Amino acid sequence: MTRILDVAITHAAKPAVIERLLDAYLEELLGAGHRDYPYLSRYWSEPDRHPFVILADRRTAGFALVRDVEPDVLHEMSEFYVVPALRRQGVGRRAATLLFERFGGRWQLQFAVANARARSFWRFVVPAATETPNPNVLVHTMTWIASNPSTGTRTPDVSR
């Protein structure tokens, strides 16, 4: 196993890289035959959506799709994917941390209750998050506050 030295996120100027990774992501998440993600094109046309490519040692390692639920107040990690070969090497944790630092403020994400790997990963990355199970749709929602180091401020959690 090669040690990853540098992890970065970069805004995806065009959807091609994410489209290539999205097939593998959806197949892993939903099973074979699931290739439709109807919101992808919106990440390049709507100002409240932010597409990112995750890089590990300057090579494509995954993607993240971030959505502003309430601009400058609440952000959502809509989708997050690291290629299997680079998992458990700190790539996902570092990329997520870079995104939280970039946007700051309140965050939320959802994952399927049955997805034990997602639950384990996000609990490790954001241990102070509040989890809310939703029995009607079999998802957990996690919420937390991220600091914004550029301003040195934390956004107050107004959800409580």
XYZ file of C-alpha atoms in Angstrom:
160
model
C 0.000 0.000 0.000
C 1.386 3.389 -1.022
C 1.186 6.114 1.589
C -0.951 9.084 0.514
C 0.953 12.310 1.085
C -1.444 14.996 -0.110
C -5.234 15.245 -0.237
C -6.982 18.174 -1.892
C -10.405 19.178 -3.146
C -10.958 21.153 -6.293
C -14.082 22.590 -7.838
C -15.129 20.414 -10.773
C -15.287 22.772 -13.746
C -17.021 20.145 -15.907
C -19.053 17.056 -15.012
C -16.978 14.479 -16.958
C -14.773 13.317 -14.058
C -17.674 13.035 -11.640
C -19.833 11.275 -14.243
C -17.158 8.565 -14.592
C -17.026 8.020 -10.832
C -20.778 8.264 -10.374
C -21.443 4.931 -12.112
C -19.259 3.035 -9.646
C -20.698 5.013 -6.719
C -24.314 4.305 -7.646
C -23.609 0.644 -8.343
C -21.961 0.260 -4.945
C -24.726 2.166 -3.199
C -27.790 0.824 -5.009
C -26.662 -2.284 -6.900
C -26.188 -3.071 -10.554
C -28.327 -1.256 -13.060
C -28.700 2.009 -11.127
C -27.076 4.736 -13.181
C -29.496 7.637 -12.927
C -28.664 10.678 -10.805
C -31.134 13.372 -11.887
C -29.521 16.250 -9.986
C -25.995 16.073 -11.384
C -26.374 18.718 -14.114
C -27.760 21.151 -11.509
C -24.327 21.305 -9.856
C -23.112 23.350 -12.827
C -26.210 25.522 -13.244
C -27.464 26.335 -9.741
C -25.403 28.603 -7.458
C -26.371 26.701 -4.287
C -24.743 23.454 -5.500
C -21.011 22.783 -5.428
C -19.286 19.885 -7.240
C -15.818 18.850 -6.061
C -13.260 16.333 -7.200
C -11.176 14.733 -4.457
C -7.487 14.384 -5.285
C -4.934 12.171 -3.555
C -1.357 12.940 -4.552
C -2.798 14.899 -7.517
C -4.751 11.908 -8.844
C -8.521 11.602 -8.918
C -9.650 9.837 -5.761
C -13.379 10.588 -5.584
C -15.967 13.340 -5.541
C -18.203 15.318 -3.230
C -21.444 17.092 -4.035
C -22.315 19.848 -1.571
C -25.593 21.735 -1.500
C -26.461 24.903 0.371
C -29.790 24.145 2.013
C -29.734 27.669 3.469
C -26.841 29.699 1.970
C -24.176 30.567 4.566
C -26.226 28.778 7.246
C -26.803 25.078 6.462
C -24.826 22.886 4.048
C -25.567 19.331 3.013
C -23.097 16.671 1.958
C -25.380 15.349 -0.757
C -22.980 12.733 -2.098
C -19.470 11.706 -1.075
C -17.361 8.997 -2.694
C -13.784 7.772 -2.434
C -12.636 5.046 -4.815
C -12.287 1.704 -2.988
C -8.524 1.435 -3.581
C -7.947 4.617 -1.552
C -10.251 3.952 1.385
C -8.945 3.554 4.927
C -5.931 5.712 4.090
C -7.256 9.021 5.424
C -8.301 10.358 2.006
C -12.018 10.588 2.789
C -11.489 12.020 6.252
C -9.115 14.703 4.992
C -11.334 15.601 2.019
C -14.418 15.905 4.235
C -12.493 18.061 6.703
C -11.345 20.351 3.877
C -14.954 20.796 2.758
C -16.161 21.517 6.297
C -13.404 24.101 6.708
C -14.177 25.671 3.344
C -17.841 26.260 4.112
C -18.025 26.323 7.922
C -21.419 26.601 9.592
C -24.042 23.936 10.136
C -23.885 20.729 8.139
C -26.136 17.767 7.560
C -25.988 14.496 5.692
C -28.109 11.411 5.377
C -27.215 7.782 4.850
C -29.188 4.572 4.671
C -29.497 2.785 7.985
C -28.376 -0.422 6.246
C -25.130 1.215 5.063
C -22.881 0.261 7.980
C -19.708 1.494 6.224
C -21.172 4.969 5.760
C -22.344 5.107 9.344
C -18.934 4.013 10.632
C -17.076 6.486 8.404
C -19.217 9.503 9.269
C -19.234 8.713 12.993
C -15.435 8.625 12.840
C -15.129 11.835 10.797
C -17.758 13.811 12.739
C -17.941 12.221 16.209
C -19.783 15.201 17.743
C -22.648 15.020 15.239
C -26.194 14.489 16.376
C -27.849 11.500 14.714
C -31.553 11.405 14.046
C -32.966 8.114 12.785
C -35.958 8.465 10.494
C -37.990 5.240 10.719
C -40.243 6.225 7.820
C -37.479 6.233 5.187
C -34.781 4.145 6.842
C -32.181 6.904 6.899
C -30.114 8.533 9.600
C -29.597 12.267 9.491
C -26.444 13.681 11.075
C -26.054 17.373 11.908
C -23.083 19.294 13.275
C -21.290 22.637 13.277
C -17.997 23.138 11.446
C -15.555 25.936 12.151
C -14.457 28.282 9.418
C -10.732 28.859 9.996
C -10.602 31.833 7.645
C -12.818 33.803 10.024
C -12.094 31.882 13.208
C -15.797 31.735 13.942
C -18.266 28.999 14.601
C -21.788 29.334 13.415
C -24.272 28.912 16.273
C -26.364 25.763 16.065
C -29.891 27.107 15.747
C -31.409 23.662 15.194
C -31.609 22.885 18.908
